Coordinates of C-alpha atoms in Angstrom, one line a residue:
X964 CA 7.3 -16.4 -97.2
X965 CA 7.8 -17.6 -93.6
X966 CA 4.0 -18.7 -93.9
X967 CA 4.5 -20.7 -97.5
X968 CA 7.6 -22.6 -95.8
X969 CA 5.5 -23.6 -92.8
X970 CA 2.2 -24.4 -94.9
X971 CA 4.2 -26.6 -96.9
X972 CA 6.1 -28.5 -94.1
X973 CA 3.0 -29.0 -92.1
X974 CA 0.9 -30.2 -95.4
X975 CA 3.3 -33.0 -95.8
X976 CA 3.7 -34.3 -92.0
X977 CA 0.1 -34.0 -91.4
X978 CA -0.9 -35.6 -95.0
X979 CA 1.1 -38.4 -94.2
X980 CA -0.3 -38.8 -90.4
X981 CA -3.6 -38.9 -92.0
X982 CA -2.8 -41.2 -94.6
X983 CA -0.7 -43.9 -92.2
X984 CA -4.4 -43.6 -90.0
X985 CA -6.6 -44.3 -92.8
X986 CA -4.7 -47.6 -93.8
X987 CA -4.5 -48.0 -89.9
X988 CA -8.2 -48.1 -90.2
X989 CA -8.5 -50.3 -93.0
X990 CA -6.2 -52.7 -91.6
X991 CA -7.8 -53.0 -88.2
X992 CA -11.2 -53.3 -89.7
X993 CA -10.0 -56.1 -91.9
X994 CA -8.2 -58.0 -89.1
X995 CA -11.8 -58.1 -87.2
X996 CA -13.2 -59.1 -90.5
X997 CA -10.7 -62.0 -90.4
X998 CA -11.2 -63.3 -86.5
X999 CA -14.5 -64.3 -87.4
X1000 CA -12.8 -66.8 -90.0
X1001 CA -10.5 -67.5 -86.8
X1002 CA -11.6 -66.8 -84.2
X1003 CA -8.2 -68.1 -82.1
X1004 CA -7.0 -64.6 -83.8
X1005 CA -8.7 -62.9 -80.8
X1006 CA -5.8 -63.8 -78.0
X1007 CA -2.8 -62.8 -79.5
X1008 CA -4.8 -59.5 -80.8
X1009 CA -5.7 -58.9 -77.4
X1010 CA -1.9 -59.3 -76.2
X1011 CA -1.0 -57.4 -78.8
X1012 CA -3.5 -54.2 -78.0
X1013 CA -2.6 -54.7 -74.0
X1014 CA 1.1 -54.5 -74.8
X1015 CA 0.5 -51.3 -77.2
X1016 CA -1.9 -49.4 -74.8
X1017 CA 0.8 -49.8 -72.3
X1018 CA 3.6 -48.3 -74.3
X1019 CA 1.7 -45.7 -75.3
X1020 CA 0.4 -45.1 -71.9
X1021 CA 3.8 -44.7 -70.9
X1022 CA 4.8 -42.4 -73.4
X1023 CA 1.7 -40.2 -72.6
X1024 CA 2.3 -40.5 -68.9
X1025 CA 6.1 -39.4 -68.9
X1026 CA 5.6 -36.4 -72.1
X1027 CA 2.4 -34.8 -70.8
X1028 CA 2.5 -32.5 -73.4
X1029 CA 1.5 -35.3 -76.3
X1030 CA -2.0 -35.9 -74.6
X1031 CA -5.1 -35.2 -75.4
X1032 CA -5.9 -33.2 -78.6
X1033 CA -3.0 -31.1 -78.3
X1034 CA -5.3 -27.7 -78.4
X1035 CA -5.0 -26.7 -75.2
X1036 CA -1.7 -26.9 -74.8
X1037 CA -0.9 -24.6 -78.2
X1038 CA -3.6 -21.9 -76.4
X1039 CA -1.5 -22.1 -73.5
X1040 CA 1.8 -21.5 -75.9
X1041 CA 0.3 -18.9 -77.7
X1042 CA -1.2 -16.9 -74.1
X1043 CA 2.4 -17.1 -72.2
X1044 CA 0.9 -19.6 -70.3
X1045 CA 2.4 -22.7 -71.3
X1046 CA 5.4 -24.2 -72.9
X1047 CA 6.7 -27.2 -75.0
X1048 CA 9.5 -28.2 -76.8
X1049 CA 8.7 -28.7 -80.6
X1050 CA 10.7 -31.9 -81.9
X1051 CA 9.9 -33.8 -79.1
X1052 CA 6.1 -33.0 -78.9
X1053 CA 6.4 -33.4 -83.0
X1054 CA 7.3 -37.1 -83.2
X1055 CA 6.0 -38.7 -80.1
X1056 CA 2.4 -37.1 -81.1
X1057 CA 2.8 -38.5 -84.8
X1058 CA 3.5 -42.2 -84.0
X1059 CA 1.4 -42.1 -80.6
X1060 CA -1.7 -40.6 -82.7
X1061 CA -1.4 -42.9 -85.6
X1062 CA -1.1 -45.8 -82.7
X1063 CA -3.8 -44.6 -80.8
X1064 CA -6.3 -43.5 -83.4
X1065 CA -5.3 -45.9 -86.4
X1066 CA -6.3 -49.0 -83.8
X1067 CA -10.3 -48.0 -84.1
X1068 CA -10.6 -45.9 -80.6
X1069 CA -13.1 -43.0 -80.5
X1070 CA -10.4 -40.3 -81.2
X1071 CA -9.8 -37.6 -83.9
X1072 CA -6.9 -36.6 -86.2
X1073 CA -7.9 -32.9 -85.8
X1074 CA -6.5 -31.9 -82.5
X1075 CA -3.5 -33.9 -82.9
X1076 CA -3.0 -32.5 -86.6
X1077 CA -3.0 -28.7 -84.9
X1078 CA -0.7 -29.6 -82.3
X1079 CA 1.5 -31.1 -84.9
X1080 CA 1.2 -28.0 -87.3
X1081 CA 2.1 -25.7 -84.4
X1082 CA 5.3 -27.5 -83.3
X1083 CA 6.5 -27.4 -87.1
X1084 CA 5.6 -23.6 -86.8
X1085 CA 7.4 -23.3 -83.6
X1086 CA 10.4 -25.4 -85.2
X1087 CA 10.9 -23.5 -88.2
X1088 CA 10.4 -20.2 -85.5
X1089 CA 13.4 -21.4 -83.2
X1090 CA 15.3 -22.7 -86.5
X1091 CA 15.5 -19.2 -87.3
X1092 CA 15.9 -17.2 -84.5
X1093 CA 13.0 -14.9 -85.0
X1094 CA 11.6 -12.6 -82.0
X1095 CA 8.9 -13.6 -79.8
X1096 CA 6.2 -11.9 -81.7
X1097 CA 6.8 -13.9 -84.9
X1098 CA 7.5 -17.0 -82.9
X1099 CA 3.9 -17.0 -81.6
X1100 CA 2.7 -16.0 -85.2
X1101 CA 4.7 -18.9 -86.5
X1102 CA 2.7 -21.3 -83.9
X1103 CA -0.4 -19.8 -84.9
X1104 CA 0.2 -20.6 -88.7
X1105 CA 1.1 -24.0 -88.2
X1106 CA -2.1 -24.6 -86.0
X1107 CA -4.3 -23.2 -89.0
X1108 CA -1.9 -25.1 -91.5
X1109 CA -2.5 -28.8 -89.4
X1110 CA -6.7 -28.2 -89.1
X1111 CA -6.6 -27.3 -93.1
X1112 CA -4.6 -30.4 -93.9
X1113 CA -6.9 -32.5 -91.9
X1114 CA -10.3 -31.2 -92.8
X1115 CA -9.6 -29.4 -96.5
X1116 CA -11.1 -26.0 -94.9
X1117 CA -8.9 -23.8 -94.9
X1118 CA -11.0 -20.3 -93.6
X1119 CA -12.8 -22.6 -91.3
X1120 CA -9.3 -23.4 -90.3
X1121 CA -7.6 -19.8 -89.8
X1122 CA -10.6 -18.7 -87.9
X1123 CA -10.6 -21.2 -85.5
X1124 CA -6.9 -20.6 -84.7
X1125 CA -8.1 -17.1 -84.6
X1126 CA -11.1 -17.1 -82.8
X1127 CA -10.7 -20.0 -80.5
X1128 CA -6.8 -20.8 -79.8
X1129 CA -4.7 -17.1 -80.2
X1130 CA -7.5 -14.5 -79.8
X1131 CA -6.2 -12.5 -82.0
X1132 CA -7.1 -10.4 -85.2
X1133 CA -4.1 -8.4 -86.1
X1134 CA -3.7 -8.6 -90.1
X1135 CA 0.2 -10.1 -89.6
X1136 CA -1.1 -13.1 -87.7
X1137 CA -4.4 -13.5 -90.3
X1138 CA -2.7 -13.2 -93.2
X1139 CA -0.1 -15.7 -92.1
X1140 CA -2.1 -18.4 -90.9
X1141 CA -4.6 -18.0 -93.9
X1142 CA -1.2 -18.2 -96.2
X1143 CA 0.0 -21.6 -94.5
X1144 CA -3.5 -22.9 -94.6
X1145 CA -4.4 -22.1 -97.8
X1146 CA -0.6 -23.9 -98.6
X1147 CA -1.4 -26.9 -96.8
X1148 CA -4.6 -27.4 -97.9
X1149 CA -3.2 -28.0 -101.7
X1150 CA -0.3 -29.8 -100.3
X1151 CA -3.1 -32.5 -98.6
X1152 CA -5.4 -32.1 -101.7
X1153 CA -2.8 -33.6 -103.7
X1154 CA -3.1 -36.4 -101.5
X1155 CA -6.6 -36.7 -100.9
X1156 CA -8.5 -35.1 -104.2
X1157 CA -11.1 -32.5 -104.4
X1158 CA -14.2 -34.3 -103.0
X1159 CA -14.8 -32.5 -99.4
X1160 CA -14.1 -34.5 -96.3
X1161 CA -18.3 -35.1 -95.7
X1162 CA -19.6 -35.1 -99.0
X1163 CA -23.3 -35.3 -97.9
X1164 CA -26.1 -35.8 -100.3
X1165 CA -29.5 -33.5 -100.2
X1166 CA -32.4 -33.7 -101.9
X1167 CA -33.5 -30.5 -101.1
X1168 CA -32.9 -27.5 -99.3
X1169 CA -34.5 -26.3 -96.1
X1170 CA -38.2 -25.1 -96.2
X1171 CA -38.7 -21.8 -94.4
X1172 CA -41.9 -23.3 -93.4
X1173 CA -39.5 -25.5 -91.1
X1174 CA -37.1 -23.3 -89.6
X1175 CA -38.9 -23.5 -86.3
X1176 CA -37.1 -27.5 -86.1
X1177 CA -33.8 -25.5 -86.0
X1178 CA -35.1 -23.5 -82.7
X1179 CA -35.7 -26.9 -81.1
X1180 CA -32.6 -28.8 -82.5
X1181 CA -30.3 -25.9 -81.3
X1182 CA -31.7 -26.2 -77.9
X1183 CA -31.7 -30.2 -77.6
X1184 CA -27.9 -29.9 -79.1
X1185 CA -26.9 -26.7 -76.5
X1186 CA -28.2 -29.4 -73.6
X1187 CA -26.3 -32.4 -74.9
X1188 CA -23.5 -30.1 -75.4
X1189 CA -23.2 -29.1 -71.8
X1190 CA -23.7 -32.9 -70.6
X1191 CA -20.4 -33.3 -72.9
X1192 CA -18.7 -30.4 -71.2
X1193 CA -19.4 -31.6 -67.7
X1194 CA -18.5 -35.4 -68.8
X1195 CA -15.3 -34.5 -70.5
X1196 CA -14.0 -32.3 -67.3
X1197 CA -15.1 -35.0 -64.8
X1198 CA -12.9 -37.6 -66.6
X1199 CA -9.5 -37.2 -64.5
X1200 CA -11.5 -37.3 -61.3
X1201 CA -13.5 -40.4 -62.3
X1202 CA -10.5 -42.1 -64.0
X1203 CA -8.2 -41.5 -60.6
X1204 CA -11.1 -43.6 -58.2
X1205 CA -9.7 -46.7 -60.1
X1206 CA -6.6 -47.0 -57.3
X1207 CA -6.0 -50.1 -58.3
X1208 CA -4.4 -48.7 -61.9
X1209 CA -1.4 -46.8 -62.4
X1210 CA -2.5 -43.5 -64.4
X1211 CA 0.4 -45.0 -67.2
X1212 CA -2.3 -48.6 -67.6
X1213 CA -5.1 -46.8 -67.7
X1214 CA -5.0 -47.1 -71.8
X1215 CA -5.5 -50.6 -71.2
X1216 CA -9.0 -50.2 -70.8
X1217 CA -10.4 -48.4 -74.0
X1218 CA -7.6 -51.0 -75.6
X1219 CA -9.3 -53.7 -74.5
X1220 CA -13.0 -52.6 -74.6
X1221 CA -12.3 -51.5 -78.1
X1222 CA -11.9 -55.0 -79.4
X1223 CA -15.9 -55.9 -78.5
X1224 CA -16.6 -53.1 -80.5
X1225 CA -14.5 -53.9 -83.3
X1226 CA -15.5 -57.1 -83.6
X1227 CA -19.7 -56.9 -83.6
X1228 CA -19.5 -53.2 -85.4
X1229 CA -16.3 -52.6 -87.2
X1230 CA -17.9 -50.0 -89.4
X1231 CA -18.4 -47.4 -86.0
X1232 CA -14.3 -47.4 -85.4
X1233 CA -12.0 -44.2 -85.5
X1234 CA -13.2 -40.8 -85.3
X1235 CA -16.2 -40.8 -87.2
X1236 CA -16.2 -39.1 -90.3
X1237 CA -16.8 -42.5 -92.3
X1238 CA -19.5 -42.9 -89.8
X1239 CA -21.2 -39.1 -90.6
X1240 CA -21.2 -40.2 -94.1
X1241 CA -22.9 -43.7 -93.2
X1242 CA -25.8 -42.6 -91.5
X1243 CA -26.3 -39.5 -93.8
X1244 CA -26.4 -42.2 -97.3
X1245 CA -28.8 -44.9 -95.1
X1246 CA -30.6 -42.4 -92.6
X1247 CA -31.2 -45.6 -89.9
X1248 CA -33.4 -46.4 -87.5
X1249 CA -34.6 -44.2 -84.5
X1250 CA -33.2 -47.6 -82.6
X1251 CA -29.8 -47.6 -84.3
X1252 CA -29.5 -43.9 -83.7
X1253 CA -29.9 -44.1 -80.2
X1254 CA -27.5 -47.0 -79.7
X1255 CA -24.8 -45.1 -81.8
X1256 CA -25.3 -42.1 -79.9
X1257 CA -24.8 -44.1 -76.7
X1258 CA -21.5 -45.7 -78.0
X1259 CA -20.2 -42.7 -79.5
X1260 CA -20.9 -40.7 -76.6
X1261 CA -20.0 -43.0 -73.7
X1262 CA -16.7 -44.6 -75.4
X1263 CA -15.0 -41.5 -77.1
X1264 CA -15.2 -40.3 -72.9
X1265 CA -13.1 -43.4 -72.2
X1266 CA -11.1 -43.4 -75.4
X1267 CA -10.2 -39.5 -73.8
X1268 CA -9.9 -40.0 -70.4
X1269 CA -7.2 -42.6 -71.2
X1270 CA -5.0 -39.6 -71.7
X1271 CA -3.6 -40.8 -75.3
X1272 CA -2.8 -38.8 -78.0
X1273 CA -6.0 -37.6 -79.5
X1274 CA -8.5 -35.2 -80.1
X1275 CA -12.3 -34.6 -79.3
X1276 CA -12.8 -32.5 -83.0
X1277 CA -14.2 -35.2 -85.1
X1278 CA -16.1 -37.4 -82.6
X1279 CA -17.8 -33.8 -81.3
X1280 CA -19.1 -33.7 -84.9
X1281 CA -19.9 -37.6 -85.2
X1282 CA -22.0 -37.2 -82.2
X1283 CA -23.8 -33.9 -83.5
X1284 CA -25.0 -35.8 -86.7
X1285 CA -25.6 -38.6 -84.9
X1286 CA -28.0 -36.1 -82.7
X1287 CA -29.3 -34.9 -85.9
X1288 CA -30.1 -37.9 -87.6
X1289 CA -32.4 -39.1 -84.5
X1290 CA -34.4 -35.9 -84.6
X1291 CA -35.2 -36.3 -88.3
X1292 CA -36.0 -39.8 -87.7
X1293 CA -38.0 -38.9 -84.6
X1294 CA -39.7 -35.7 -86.6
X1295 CA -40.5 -38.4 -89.4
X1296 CA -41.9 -40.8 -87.3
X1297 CA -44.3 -38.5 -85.9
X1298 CA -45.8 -37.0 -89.0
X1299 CA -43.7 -33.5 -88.6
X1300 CA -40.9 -33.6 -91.4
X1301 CA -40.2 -35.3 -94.6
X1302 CA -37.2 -38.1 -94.7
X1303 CA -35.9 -36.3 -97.1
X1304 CA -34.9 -33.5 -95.2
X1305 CA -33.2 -36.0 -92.5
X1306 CA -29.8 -35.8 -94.1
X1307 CA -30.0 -31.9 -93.6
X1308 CA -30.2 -32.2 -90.0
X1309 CA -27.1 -34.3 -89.9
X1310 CA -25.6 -31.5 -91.5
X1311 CA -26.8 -28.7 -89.2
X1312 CA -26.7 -30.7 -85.8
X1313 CA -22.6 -31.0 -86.7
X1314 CA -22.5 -27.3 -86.4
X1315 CA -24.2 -27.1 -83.6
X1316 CA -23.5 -29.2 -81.7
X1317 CA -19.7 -28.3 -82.3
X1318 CA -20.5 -24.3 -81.7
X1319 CA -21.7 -25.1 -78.6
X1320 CA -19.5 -27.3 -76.9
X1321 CA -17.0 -25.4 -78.4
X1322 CA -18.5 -21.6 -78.1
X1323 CA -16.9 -21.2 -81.8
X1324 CA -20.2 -20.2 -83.6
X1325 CA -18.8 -18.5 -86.8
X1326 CA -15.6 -21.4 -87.2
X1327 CA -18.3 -24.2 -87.0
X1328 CA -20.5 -22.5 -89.6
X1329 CA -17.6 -22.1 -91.8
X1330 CA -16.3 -25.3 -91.0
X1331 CA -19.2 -27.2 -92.1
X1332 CA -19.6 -25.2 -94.9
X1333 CA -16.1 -26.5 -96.2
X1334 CA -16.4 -29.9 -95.2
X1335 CA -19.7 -30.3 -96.8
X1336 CA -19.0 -28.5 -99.7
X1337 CA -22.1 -26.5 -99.9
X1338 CA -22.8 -23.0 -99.0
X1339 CA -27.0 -24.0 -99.1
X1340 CA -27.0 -24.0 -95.7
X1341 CA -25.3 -21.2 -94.4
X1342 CA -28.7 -19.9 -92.6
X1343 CA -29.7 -22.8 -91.3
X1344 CA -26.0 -23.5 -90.1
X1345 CA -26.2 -20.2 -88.2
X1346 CA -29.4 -20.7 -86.3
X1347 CA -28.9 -23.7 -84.8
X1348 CA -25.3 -22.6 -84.3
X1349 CA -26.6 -19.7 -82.2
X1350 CA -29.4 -21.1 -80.6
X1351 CA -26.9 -23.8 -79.0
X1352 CA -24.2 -21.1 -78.5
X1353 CA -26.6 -19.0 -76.2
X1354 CA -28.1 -22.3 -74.7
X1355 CA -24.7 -23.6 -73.3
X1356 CA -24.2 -19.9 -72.2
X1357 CA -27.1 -20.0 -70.1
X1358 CA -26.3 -22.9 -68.4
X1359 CA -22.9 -21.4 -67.7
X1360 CA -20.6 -23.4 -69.9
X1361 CA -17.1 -22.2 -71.0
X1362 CA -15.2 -22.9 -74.1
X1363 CA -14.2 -26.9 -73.5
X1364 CA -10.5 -26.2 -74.4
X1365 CA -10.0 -23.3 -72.6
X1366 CA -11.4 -25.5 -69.9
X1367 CA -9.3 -27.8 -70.6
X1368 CA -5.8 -25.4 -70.6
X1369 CA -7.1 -24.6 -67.5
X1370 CA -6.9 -27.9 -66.0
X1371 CA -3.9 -28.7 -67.9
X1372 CA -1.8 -25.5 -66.1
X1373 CA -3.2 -27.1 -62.7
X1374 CA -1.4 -30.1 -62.6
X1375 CA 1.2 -29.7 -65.2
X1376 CA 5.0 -29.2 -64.3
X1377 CA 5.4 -28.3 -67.5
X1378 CA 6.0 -24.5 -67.1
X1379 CA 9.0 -22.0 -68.4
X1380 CA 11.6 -21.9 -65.8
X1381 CA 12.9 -18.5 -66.8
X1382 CA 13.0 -16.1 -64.4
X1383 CA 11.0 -13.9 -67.1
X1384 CA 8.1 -14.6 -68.8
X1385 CA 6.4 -13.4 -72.4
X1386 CA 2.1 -12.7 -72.9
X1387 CA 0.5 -11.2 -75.1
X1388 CA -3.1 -9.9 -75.7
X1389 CA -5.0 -7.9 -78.1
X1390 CA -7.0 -5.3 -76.7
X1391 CA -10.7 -5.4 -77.5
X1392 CA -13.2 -2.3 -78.1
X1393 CA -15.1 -0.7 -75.2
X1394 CA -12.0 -2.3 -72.8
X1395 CA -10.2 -0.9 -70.0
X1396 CA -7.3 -0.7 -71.9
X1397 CA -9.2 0.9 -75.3
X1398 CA -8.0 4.4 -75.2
X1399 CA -5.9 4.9 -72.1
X1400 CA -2.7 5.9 -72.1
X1401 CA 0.4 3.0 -70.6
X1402 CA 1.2 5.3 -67.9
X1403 CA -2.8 5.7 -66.7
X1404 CA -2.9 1.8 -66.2
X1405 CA -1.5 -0.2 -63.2
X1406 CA 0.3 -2.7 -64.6
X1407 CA 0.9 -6.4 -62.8
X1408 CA 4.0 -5.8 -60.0
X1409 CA 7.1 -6.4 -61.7
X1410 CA 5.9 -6.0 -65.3
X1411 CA 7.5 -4.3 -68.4
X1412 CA 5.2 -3.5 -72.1
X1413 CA 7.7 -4.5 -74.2
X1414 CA 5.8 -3.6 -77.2
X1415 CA 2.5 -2.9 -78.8
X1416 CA 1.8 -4.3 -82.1
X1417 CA -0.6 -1.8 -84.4
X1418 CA -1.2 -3.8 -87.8
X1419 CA 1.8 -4.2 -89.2
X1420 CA 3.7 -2.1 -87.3
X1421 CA 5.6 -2.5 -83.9
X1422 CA 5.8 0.4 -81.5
X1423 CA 8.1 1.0 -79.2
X1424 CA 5.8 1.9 -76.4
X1425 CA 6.4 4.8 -73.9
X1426 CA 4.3 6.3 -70.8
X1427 CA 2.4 8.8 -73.5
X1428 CA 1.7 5.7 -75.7
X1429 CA -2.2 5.7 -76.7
X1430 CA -3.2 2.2 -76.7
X1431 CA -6.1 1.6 -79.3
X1432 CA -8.6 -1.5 -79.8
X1433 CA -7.0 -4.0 -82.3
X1434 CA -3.8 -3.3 -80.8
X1435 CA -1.6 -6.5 -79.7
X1436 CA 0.5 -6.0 -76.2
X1437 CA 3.5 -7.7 -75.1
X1438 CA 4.3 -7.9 -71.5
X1439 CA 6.9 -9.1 -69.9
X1440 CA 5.9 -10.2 -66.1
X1441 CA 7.5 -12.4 -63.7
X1442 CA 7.5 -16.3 -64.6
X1443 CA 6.0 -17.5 -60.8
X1444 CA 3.3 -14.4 -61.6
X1445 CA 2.1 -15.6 -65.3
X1446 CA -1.2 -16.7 -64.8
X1447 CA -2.3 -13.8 -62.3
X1448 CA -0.6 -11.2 -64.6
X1449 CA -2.2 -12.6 -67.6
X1450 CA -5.4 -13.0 -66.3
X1451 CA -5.4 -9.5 -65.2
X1452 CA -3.8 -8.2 -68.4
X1453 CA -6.4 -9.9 -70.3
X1454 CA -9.2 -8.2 -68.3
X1455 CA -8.0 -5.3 -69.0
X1456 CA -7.7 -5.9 -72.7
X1457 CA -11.2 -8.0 -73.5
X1458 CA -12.9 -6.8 -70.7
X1459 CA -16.0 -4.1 -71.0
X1460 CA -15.3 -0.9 -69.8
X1461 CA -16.2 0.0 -66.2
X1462 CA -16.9 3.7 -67.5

């Protein structure tokens, strides 16, 4: 019931966010359109767009918690590790996203739609004065709930909540997010229609004759995907040797810059799924794929580094198809794949490209699968997804937003002041802690299990307690000893077993 409530709420607030961007879209795309009638339209657009990125540069600057995508910061709620209060998160995130991605800059709805799915979750949580277990499950439905409303996928959705954001399998906290997701999803269908998000056209399915293109795609995208990694995290350190701006102006720049781009190709604005469509109907030129790719890739790390309320979701995908499409063309060019086949690539370089930066293999085959509205390429999906998976693991990259929570806890004040502090982990198979009895382990100084979650029941744990793999702990540790006790703890729990 709780997870019908929430499913509903958040269907509404994000189906309304996404709406109030779309006409943002439309009506900044037809105000470009109508400066090159009059072109004296350009100053007072300009003042206008200075004047906005500094108010929203100021609201981002002085409520940390609405930057970015808004996915870090709900792994860090859901961990222990982090914490935010919902209604003000809520609102300042819905008018500064629809502000901030609604004007044309290289942002997504995605991020910002989990973020504001999770503070309805937490909302409706504190509203009712539920325990700390169910408040983190409420958090976790109203993630999935906001990514099903945005995208229409609402497994893809669940299972990246699961997989990527709460780590955590238990059937109470599935079976909750899938029912809010699955609710949401109708609530935004009713909005939006049936027809999938990127409703891509193909001739033809992929040959097994030329599955060895996948192989090399998967490894070009696992490269690129690592050059976004180390871009993305680099941004605050490249962004603060600009002394002469305050970190509150620094919207002012993608502001500003955005309005060249607007105004010789309106079509590229916002986060791209328009775009995916675009190039997937008119498969362009090896030419205009390579300048796309440089403009998607150079300005959505601006449009980011700005620090306004946005995500990297969508334009990770734009850039993956834009990646796709130039290998087609390329492979077309030189004799080794038919232009039919280009728009398939699009499709499978989203995937991978997204599995790799992200390290979420199974929710980007999923995802696509739902956004495309085709299970025909669920193999192809899942090679390239793997092949870039492994390549960015080689090279030593880590899941982007758990890079990014890590950052986040660095330099944010943002922190529970309570003397005691909640985590909670779910123990893994072949772990330290799979097996072992509470009394056999040596807990973080100052820590107390308060209780282990085993399906859907909650045991009240004791020294003798067993502690199995699929098991969900809560601790309670000291709040200036978080991180280190949770780091530990989660060792313990995910880790492989030294024995």
């Amino acid at each position: 019931m709780n997870g019908l409530l929430i499913g509903l709420i958040v269907g509404l607030v994000v189906s309304v966010f996404r709406l109030a961007i779309e006409y943002g879209l439309r009506l900044t795309i037809f105000v470009y359109q109508t400066m090159h009638k009059m072109p004296w339209l350009l100053i007072p657009w300009l003042i206008i767009s200075i004047l906005l990125a500094l108010l929203l540069g100021r609201m981002a600057h002085k409520n940390p918690s609405i930057q970015g995508s808004g996915i870090p910061q709900i792994e860090g709620q859901l961990a222990g590790s982090y914490e935010e209060k919902w209604w003000p998160v809520l609102w300042r995130k819905f008018i500064g996203g629809i502000l901030s991605i609604g004007t044309g800059l290289f942002l997504g709805r995605e991020g910002p739609s989990i973020q504001l799915g999770a503070t309805v979750g937490q909302g409706v949580a504190e509203i009712g004065h539920v325990g700390q277990i169910n408040r983190r499950v409420s958090i976790a439905s109203g993630a999935a709930a906001g990514l099903s409303a945005a995208f229409n996928a609402p497994v893809a959705s669940t299972l990246f909540i699961l997989e990527e954001v709460y780590h955590n399998f238990s059937p109470l906290v599935w079976l909750s997010a899938l029912v809010s997701a699955l609710t949401a999803n109708f609530v935004s269908l009713n909005f939006f229609g049936l027809t999938p998000v990127l409703h891509i056209a193909y001739s033809q399915s992929l040959p097994l004759s030329q599955y060895g293109h996948l192989i090399i795609l998967g490894i070009i995208l696992g490269l690129f995907g690592r050059l976004y990694q180390m871009t993305l995290l680099r941004l605050p350190q490249w962004f603060g040797k600009m002394k002469f701006m305050r970190p509150e102006w620094y919207p002012v720049i993608p502001f500003v810059l955005v309005i060249l781009i607007g105004w010789f190709w309106p079509d590229t604005l916002g986060g791209g799924n328009s775009l995916i469509i675009q190039i997937a109907q008119h498969n362009p030129s090896i030419g205009i794929f390579v300048g796309l790719l440089l403009l998607r890739f150079i300005f959505s790390m601006i449009s980011y580094g700005s620090n306004l309320p946005g995500g990297i979701f969508l334009p990770i995908l734009t850039i993956g198809a834009i990646i796709g499409g130039l290998y087609g063309q390329v492979m077309v060019s030189l004799g080794f794949l038919n232009a039919n086949l280009v728009s398939n690539f699009i499709i499978y370089a989203m995937a991978g490209y997204f599995a790799g930066i992200v390290k979420a293999p199974f929710t980007a085959i999923l995802l696509i699968t739902e956004m495309v509205g085709s299970l025909s390429h669920l193999m192809p999906l899942a090679v390239v997804s793997l092949v870039a998976f492994i390549v960015v693991d080689l090279l030593s990259g880590s899941p982007i937003y758990e890079s990014l929570l890590n950052k986040l806890i660095k330099r944010t004040s943002i922190i529970s002041k309570r003397q005691v502090s909640t985590i909670s982990t779910t123990i893994f198979m072949g772990a330290p802690l799979d097996g072992q009895q509470i009394r056999d382990f040596v807990w973080p100084k100052g820590s107390l299990v308060e209780s282990v979650r085993r399906g859907e029941n909650v045991i009240v744990p004791h020294g003798d307690t067993m502690l199995r793999a699929g098991d969900t702990i809560v601790i309670d540790v000291a709040a200036g000893a978080r991180q280190a006790a949770f780091a530990r703890v989660v060792a313990a729990a995910q880790g492989p077993s030294s024995n």
